[in-house]
Tab-separated table of C-alpha atoms in Angstrom:
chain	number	residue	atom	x	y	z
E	1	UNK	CA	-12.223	-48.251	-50.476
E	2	UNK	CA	-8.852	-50.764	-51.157
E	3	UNK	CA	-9.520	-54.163	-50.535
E	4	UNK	CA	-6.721	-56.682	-48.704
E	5	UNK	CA	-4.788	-59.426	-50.142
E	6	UNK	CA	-2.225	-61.426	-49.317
E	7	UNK	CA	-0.207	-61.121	-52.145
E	8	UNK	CA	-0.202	-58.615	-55.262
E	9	UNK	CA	2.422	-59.081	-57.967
E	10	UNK	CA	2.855	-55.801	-59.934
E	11	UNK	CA	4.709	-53.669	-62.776
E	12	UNK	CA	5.279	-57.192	-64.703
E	13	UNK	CA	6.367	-56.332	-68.572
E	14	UNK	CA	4.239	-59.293	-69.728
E	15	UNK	CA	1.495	-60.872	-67.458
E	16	UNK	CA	1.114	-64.102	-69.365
E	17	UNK	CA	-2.654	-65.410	-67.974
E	18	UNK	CA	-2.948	-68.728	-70.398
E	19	UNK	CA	-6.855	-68.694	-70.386
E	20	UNK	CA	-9.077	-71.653	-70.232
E	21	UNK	CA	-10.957	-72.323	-73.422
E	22	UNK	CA	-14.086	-74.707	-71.542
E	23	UNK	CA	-11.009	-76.784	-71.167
E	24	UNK	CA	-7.638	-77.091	-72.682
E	25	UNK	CA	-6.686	-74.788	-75.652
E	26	UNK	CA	-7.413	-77.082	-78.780
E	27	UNK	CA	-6.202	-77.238	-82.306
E	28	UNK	CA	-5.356	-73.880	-83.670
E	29	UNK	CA	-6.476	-72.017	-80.732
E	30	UNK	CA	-3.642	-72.957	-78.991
E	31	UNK	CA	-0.900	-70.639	-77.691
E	32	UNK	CA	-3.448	-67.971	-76.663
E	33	UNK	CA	-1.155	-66.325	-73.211
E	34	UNK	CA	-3.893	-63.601	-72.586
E	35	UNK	CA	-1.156	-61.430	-72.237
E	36	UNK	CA	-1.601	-58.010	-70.277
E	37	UNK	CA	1.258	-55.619	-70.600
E	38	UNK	CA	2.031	-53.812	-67.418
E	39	UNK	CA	0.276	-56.380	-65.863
E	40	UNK	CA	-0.742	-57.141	-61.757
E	41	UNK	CA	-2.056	-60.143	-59.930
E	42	UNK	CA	-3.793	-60.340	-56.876
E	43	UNK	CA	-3.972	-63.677	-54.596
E	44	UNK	CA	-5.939	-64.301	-51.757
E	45	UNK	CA	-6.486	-67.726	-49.316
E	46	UNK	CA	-3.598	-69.053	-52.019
E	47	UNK	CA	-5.945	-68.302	-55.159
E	48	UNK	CA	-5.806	-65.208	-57.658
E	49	UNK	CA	-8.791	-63.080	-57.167
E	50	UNK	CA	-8.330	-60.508	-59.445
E	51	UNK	CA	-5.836	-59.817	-62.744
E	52	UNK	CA	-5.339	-56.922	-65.135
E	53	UNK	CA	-3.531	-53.513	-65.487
E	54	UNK	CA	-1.154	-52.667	-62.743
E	55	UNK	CA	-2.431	-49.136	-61.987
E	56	UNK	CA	-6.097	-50.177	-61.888
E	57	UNK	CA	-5.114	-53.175	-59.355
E	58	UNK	CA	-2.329	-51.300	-57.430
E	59	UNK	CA	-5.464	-48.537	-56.603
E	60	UNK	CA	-7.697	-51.601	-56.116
E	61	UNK	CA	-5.896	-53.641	-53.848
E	62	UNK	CA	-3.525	-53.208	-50.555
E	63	UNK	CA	-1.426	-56.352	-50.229
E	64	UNK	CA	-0.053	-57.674	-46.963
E	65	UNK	CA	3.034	-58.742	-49.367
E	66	UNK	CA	3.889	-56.784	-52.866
E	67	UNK	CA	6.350	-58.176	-55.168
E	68	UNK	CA	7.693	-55.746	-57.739
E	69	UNK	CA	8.205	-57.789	-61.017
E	70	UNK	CA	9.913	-54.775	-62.771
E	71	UNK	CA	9.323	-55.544	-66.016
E	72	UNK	CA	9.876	-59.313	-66.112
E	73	UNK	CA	7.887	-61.717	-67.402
E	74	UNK	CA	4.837	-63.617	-65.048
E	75	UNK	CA	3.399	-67.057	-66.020
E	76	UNK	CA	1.679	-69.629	-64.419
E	77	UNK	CA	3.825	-72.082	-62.728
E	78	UNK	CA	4.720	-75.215	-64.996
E	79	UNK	CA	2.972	-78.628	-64.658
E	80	UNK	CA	4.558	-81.934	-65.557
E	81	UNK	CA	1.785	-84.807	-66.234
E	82	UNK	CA	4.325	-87.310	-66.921
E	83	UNK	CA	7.073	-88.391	-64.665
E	84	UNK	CA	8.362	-91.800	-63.041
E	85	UNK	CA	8.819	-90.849	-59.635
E	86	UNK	CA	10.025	-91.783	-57.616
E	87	UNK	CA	12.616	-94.227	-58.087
E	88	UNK	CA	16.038	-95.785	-56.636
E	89	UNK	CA	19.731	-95.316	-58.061
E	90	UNK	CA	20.454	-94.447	-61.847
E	91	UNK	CA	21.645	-96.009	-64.931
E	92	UNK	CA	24.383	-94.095	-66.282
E	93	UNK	CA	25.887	-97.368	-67.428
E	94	UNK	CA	23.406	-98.293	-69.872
E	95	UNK	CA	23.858	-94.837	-71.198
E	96	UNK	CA	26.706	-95.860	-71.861
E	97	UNK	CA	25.849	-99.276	-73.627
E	98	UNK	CA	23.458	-97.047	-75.625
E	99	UNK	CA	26.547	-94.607	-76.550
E	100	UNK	CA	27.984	-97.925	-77.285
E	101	UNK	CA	25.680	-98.766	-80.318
E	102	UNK	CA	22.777	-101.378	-78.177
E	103	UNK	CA	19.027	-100.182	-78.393
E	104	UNK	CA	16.488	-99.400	-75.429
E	105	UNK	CA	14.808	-102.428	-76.303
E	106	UNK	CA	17.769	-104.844	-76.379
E	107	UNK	CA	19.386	-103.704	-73.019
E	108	UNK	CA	15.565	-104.489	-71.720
E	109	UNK	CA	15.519	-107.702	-73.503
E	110	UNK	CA	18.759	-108.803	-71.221
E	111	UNK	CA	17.666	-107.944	-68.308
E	112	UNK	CA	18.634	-103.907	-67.713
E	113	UNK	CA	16.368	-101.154	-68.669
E	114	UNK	CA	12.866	-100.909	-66.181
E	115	UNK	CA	14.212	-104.195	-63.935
E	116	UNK	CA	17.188	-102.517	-62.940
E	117	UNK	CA	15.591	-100.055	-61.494
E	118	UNK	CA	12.781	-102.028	-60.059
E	119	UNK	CA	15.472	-104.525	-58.383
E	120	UNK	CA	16.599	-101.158	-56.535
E	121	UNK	CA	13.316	-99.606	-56.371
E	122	UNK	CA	11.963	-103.010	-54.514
E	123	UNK	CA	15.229	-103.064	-51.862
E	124	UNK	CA	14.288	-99.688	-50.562
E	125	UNK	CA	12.224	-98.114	-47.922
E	126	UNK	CA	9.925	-95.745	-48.563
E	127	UNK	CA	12.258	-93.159	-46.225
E	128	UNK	CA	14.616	-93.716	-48.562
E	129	UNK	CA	12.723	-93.496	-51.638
E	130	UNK	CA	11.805	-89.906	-50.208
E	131	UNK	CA	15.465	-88.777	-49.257
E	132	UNK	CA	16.569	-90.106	-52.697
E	133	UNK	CA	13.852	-87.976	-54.529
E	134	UNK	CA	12.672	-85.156	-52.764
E	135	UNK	CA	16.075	-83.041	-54.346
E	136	UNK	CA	14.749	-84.405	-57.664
E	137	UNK	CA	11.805	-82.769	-57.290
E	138	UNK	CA	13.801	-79.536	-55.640
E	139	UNK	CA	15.609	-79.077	-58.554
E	140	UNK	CA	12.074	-79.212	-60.988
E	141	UNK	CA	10.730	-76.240	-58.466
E	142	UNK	CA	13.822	-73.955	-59.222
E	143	UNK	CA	13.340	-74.678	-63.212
E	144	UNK	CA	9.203	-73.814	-62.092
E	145	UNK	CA	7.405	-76.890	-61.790
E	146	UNK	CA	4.423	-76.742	-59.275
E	147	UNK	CA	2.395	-79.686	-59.877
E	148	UNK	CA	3.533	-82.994	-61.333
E	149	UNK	CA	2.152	-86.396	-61.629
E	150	UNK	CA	4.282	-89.021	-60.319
E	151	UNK	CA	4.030	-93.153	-61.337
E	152	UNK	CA	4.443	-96.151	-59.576
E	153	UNK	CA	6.358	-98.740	-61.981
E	154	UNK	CA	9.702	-99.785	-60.357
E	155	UNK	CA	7.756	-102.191	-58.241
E	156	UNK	CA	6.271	-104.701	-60.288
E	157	UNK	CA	4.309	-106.798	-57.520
E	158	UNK	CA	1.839	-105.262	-55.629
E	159	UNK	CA	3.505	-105.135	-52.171
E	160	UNK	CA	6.535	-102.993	-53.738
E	161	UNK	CA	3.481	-100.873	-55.904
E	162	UNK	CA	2.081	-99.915	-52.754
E	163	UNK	CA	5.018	-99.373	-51.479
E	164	UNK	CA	5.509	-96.299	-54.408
E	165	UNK	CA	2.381	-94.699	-53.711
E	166	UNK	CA	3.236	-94.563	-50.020
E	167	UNK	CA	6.257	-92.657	-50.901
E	168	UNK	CA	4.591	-90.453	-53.492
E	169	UNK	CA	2.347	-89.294	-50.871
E	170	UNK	CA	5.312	-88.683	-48.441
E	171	UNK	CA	7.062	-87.159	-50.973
E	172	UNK	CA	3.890	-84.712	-52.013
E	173	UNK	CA	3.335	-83.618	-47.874
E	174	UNK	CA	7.388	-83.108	-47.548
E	175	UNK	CA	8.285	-80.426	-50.336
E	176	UNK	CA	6.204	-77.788	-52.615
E	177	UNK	CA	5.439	-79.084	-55.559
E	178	UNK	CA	1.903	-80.980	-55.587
E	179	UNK	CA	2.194	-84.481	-56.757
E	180	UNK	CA	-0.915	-86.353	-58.998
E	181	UNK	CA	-0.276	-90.109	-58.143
E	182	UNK	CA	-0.576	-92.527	-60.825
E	183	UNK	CA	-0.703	-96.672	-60.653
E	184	UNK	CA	1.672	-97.993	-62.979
E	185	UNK	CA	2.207	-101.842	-62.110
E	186	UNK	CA	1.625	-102.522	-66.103
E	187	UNK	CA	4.929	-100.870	-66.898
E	188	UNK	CA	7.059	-103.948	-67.986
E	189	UNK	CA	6.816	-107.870	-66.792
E	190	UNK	CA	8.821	-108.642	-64.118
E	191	UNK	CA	11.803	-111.251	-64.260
E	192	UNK	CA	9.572	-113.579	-62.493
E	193	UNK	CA	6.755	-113.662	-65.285
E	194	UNK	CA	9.852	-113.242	-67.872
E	195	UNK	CA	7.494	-115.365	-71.064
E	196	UNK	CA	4.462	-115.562	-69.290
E	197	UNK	CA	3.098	-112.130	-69.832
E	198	UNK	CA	-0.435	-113.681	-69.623
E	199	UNK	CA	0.558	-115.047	-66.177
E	200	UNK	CA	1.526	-111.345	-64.882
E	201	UNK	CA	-1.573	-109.431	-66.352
E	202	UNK	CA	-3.575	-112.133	-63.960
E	203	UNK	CA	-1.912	-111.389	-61.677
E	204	UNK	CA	-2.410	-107.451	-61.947
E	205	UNK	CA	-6.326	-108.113	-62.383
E	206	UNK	CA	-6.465	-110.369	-59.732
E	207	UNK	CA	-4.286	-108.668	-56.860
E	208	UNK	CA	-2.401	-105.734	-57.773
E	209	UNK	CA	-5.420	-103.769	-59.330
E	210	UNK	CA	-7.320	-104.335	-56.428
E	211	UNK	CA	-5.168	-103.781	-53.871
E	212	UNK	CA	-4.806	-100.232	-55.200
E	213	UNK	CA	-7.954	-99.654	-55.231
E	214	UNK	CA	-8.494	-100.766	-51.754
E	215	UNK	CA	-5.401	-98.302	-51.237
E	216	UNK	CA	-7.244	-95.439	-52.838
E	217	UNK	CA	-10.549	-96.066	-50.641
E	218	UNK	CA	-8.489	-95.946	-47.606
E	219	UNK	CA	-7.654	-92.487	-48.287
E	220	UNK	CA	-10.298	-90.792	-50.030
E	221	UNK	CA	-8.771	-90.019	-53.559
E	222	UNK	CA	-8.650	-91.105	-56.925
E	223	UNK	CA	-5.690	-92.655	-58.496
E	224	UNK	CA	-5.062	-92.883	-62.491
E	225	UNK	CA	-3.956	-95.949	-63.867
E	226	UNK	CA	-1.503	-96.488	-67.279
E	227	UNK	CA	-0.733	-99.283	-69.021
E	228	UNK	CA	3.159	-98.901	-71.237
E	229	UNK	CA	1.054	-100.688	-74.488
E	230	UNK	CA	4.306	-101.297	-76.719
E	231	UNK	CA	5.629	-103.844	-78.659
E	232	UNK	CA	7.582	-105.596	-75.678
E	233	UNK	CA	5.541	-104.641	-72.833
E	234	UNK	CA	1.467	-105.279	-73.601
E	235	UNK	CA	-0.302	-105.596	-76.227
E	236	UNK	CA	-3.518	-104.203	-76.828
E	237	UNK	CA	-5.656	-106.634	-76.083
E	238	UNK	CA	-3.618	-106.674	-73.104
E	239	UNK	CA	-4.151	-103.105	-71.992
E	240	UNK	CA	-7.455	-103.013	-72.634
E	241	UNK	CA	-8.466	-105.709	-70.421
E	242	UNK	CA	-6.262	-104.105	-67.536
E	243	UNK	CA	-7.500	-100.220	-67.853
E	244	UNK	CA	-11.651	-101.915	-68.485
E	245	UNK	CA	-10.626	-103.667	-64.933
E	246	UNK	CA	-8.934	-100.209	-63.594
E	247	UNK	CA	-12.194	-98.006	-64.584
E	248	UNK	CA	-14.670	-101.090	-62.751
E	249	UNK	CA	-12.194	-100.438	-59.690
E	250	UNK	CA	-13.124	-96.540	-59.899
E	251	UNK	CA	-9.442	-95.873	-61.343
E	252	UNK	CA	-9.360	-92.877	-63.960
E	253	UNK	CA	-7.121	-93.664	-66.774
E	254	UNK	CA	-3.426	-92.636	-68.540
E	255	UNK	CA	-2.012	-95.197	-71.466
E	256	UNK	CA	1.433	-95.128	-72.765
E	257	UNK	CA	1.376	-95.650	-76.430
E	258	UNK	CA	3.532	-95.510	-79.472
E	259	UNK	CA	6.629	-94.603	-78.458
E	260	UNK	CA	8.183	-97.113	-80.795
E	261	UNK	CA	5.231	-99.009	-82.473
E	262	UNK	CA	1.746	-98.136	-83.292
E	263	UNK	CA	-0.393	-100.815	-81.486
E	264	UNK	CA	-4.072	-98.494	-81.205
E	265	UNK	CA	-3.000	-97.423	-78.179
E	266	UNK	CA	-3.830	-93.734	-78.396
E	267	UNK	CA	-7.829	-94.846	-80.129
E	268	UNK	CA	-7.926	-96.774	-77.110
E	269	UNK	CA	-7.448	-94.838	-75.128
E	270	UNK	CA	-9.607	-92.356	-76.734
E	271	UNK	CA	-12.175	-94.891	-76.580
E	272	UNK	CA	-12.314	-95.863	-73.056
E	273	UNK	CA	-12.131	-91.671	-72.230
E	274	UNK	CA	-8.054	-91.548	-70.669
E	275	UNK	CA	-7.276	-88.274	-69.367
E	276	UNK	CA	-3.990	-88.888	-71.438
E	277	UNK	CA	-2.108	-90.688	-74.083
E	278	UNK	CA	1.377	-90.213	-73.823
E	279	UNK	CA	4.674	-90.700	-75.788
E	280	UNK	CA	2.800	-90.779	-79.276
E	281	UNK	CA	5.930	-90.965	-81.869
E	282	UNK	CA	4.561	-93.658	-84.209
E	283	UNK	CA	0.893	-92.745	-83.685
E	284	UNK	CA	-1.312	-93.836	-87.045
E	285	UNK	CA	-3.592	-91.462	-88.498
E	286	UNK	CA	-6.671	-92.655	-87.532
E	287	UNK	CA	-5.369	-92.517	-83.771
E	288	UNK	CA	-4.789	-88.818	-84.481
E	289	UNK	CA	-8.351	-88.529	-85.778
E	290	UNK	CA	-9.854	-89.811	-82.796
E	291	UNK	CA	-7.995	-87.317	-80.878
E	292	UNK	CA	-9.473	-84.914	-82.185
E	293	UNK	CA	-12.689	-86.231	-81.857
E	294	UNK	CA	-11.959	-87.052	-78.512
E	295	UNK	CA	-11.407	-85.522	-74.755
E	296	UNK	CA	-7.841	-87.667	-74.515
E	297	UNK	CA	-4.907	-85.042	-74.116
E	298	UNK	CA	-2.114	-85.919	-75.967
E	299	UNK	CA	1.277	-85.736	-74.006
E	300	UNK	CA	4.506	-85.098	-76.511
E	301	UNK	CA	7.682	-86.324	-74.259
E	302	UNK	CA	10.328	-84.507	-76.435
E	303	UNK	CA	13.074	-85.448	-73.849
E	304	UNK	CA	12.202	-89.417	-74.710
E	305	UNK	CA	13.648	-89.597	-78.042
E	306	UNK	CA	16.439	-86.670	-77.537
E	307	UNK	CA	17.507	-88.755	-74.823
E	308	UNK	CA	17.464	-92.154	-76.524
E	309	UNK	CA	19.413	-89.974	-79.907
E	310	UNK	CA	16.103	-91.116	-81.990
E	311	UNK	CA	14.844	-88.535	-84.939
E	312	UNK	CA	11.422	-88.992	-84.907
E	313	UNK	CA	9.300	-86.615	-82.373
E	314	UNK	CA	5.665	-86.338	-81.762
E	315	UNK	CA	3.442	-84.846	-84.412
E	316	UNK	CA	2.008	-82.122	-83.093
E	317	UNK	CA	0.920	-80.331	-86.407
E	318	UNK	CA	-0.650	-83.170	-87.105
E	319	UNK	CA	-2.557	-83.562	-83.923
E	320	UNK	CA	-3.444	-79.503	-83.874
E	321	UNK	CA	-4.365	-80.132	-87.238
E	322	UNK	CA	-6.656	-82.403	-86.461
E	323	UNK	CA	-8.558	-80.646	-83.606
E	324	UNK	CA	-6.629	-81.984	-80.688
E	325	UNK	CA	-5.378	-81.519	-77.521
E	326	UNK	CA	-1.974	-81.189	-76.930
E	327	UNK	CA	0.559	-81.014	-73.647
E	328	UNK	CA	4.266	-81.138	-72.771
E	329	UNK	CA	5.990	-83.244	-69.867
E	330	UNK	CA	9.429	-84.544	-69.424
E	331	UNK	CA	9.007	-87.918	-68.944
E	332	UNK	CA	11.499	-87.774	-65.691
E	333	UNK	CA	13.261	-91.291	-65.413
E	334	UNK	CA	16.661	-93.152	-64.824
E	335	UNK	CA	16.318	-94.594	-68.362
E	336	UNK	CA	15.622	-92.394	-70.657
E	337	UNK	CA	15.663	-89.368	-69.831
E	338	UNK	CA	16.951	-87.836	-66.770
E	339	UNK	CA	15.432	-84.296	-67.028
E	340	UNK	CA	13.989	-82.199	-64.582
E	341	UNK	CA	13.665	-78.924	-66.436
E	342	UNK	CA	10.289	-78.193	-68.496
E	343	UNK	CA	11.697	-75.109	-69.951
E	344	UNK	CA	14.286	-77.404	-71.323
E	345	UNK	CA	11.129	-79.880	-72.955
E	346	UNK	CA	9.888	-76.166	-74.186
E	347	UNK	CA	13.379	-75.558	-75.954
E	348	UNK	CA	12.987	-79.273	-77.140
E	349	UNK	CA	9.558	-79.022	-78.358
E	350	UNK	CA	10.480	-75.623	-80.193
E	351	UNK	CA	12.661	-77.191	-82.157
E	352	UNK	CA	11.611	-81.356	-82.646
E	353	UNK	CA	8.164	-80.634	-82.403
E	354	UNK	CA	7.561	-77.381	-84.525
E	355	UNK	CA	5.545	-75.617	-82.014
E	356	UNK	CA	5.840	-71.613	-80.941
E	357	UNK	CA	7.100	-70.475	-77.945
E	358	UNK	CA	2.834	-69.668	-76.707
E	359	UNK	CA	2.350	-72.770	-78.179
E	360	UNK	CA	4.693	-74.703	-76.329
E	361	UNK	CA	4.154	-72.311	-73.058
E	362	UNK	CA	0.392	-73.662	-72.959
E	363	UNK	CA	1.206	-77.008	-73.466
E	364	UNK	CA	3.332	-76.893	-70.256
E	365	UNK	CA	0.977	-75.157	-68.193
E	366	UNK	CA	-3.036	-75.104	-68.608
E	367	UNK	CA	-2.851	-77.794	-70.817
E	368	UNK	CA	-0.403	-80.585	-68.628
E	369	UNK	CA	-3.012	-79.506	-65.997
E	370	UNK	CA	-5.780	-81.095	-68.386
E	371	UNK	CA	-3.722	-83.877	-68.845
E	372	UNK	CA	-3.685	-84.761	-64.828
E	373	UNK	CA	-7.006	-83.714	-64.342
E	374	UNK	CA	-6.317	-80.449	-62.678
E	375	UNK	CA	-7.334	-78.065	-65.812
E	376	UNK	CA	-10.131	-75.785	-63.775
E	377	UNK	CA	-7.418	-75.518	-61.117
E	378	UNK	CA	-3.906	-75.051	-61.642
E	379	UNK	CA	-1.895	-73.884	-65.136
E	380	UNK	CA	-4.080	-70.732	-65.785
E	381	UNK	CA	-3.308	-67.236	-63.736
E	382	UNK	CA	-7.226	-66.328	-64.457
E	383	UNK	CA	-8.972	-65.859	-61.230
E	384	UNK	CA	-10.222	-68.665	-58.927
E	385	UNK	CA	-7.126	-70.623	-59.665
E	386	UNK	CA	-4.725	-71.819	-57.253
E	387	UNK	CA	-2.159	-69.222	-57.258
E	388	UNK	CA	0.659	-71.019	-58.693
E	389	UNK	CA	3.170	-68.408	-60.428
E	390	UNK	CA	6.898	-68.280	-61.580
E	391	UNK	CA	8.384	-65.149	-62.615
E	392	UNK	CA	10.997	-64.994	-64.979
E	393	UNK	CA	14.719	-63.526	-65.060
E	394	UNK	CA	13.411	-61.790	-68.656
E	395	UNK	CA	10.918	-59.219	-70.061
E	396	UNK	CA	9.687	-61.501	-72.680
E	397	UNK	CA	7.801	-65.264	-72.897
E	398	UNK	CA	9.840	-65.831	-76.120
E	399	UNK	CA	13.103	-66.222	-74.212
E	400	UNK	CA	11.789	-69.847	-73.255
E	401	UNK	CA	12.032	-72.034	-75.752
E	402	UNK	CA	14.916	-69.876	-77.263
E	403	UNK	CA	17.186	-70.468	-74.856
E	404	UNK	CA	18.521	-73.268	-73.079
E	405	UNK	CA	20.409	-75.020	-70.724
E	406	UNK	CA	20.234	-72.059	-68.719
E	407	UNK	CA	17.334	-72.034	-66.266
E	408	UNK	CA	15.572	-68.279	-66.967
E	409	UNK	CA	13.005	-69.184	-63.294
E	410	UNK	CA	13.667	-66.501	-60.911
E	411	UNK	CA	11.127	-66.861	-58.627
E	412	UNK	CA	8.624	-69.426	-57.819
E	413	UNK	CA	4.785	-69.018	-55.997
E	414	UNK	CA	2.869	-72.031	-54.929
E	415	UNK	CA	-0.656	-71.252	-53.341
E	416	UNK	CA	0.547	-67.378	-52.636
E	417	UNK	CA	3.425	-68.096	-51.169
E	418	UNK	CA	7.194	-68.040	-52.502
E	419	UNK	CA	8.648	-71.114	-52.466
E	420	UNK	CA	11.770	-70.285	-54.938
């Protein structure tokens, strides 16, 4: 006797599962696809329920919908855990400064960088923070993004915070792709605290921290909070005392750390158990040690320093090496870099990062999911996930990472449904 389904995806050349390991592929275990040739997925109530050969599920199975995948190539759907939506305007002009010979840090320094956008980010509404962002976030689904987090930041005082998460949420009930909200008031000082950092991370611990937490209690979820510990922004005595405050509040934790300097950022952060440490360009060697002693992810942004023209890229042997954890994101921002395509970060991290195509495949799917706290739910294809598939335009995984800027996503599936 057949059994119904909603959905059954069959005849696809490679069926690319990306299987958990008791948690996200580690070390040199990573890049295993569980890859079934002529392979067939069945969904149900937006979840697979059953994977394998296409004849065996084909007799096992009749589908309310069948998609034939002739051939092409089936993987879960991407998930970025690092992105700065939403935001207000661009700045194409300090791209050009940049062009122009002055550094990310110096066009901060005077006043542009992060508190450009915030000055826009504070004028608007949160309808227009959705209407300016919602075709960002089109534009990820059609490269096969399902799931992204998304970070406060532009605000920079607690009224204008709030004021991001309320459009995150908007933006995550208007549009497919599922949106992890993170708190991100520790991003950069504001021109009011401009040399009185001290005065501003009082003023987090006092009022903004709290206030998001009050926020998150309204509506029954858990937010992450991240601190940008740089040379700059905070230091780490800074951070610290702002993500120990965060996990009191019932936050989980994210840290930005050594994108440009080394402060102990990523230990930290292994330390007080983040999800995530992200950026990691200048990250010491005993940082990389304790991730692989450690359950911290570790996010390479490979569009951060191709975007800013800088040579130096996270080191991911290193971290594998070592036993750790590794995903991909794109870092999505006005600043740096503008990029909404992961298969572009795959192409990136190919070639900047030294990783192979499964490598770098994992990295954007099950393993992002780890890094947002979504790893027994979305990024694998193994059944009792949420059903969350692209297929490709291509018979073979290998053609991501390869090639780029052409977008190879044919067809997108969020919870059992096509979306792209």
């Amino acid at each position: 006797m057949t059994e119904h389904v909603d959905l059954l995806i069959h005849s696809a050349g490679q069926l690319c599962l990306v299987p958990p390991h008791d948690g996200p592929q580690r070390g040199a275990a990573l890049g295993d696809l569980g890859l079934i040739a002529d392979g067939a997925l069945a969904v149900a109530d937006g979840r697979v329920v059953a994977a394998g050969p296409s004849a065996a599920l084909r007799a096992r199975f009749r589908a309310t919908q069948t998609i034939d995948a002739a051939g092409r190539c089936v993987l879960p759907g991407f998930v970025d855990p690092h992105t700065h939506l939403p935001w207000q305007g661009d700045r194409a002009a300090e791209f050009e400064q940049r062009l122009a010979g002055a550094t990310y840090m110096e066009i901060m320094a005077a006043g542009g960088g992060i508190m450009s956008t915030v000055r826009q980010t504070r004028r608007a509404t949160v309808a227009e923070l959705v209407e300016a962002n919602r075709p960002r976030l089109a534009r990820m689904l059609r490269h096969g993004t399902t799931s992204a987090e998304a970070k406060t930041g532009y605000g920079l005082d607690t009224a204008a915070e709030l004021k991001q998460l309320d459009a995150i949420m908007a933006l995550g009930d208007s549009q497919p792709v599922e949106l992890t909200p993170t708190f991100l008031p520790a991003h950069a000082v504001p021109e009011e605290y401009r040399g009185d950092t001290e005065g501003y991370v009082r003023y987090l611990l006092e009022d903004t921290l709290p206030a998001g937490a009050a926020w998150m209690r309204a509506r029954g979820i858990v937010l992450f909070c991240d601190v940008f510990c740089e040379d700059g922004a905070f230091d780490l005595d800074q951070t610290r005392r702002i993500l120990e405050a965060a996990t009191a509040l019932g936050y989980r934790l994210k840290v930005h750390a050594d994108e440009f300097v080394g402060l102990g950022g990523t230990k930290l952060a292994v330390e007080l158990g983040a999800v995530s440490a992200d950026h990691l360009v200048r990250t010491p060697e005993a940082d990389i040690i304790a991730l692989g002693r450690g359950d911290t992810v570790a996010v390479g942004l490979p569009g951060t320093p191709f975007g800013l023209a800088h040579h130096d890229y996270t080191p991911a042997k290193a971290i594998l090496a070592a036993g750790g954890a590794l995903a991909l994101a794109t870092d999505l921002n006005p600043g740096t870099t503008w990029c909404e395509s992961m298969p572009m970060v795959i192409a990136l991290a190919c070639r900047y990062m030294g990783l192979t195509q499964a490598q770098a495949v994992v990295a954007a799917t099950l393993n992002a999911a780890w890094a947002i706290g979504r790893g027994h739910d979305v990024g694998s294809l193994t059944p009792g996930f949420q059903a969350d598939a692209i297929i490709l335009g291509v018979a073979d995984y290998r053609q991501l990472g390869y090639r780029y800027g052409t977008n190879l996503v044919e067809t997108v599936i969020k919870r059992g449904q096509v979306v792209v």
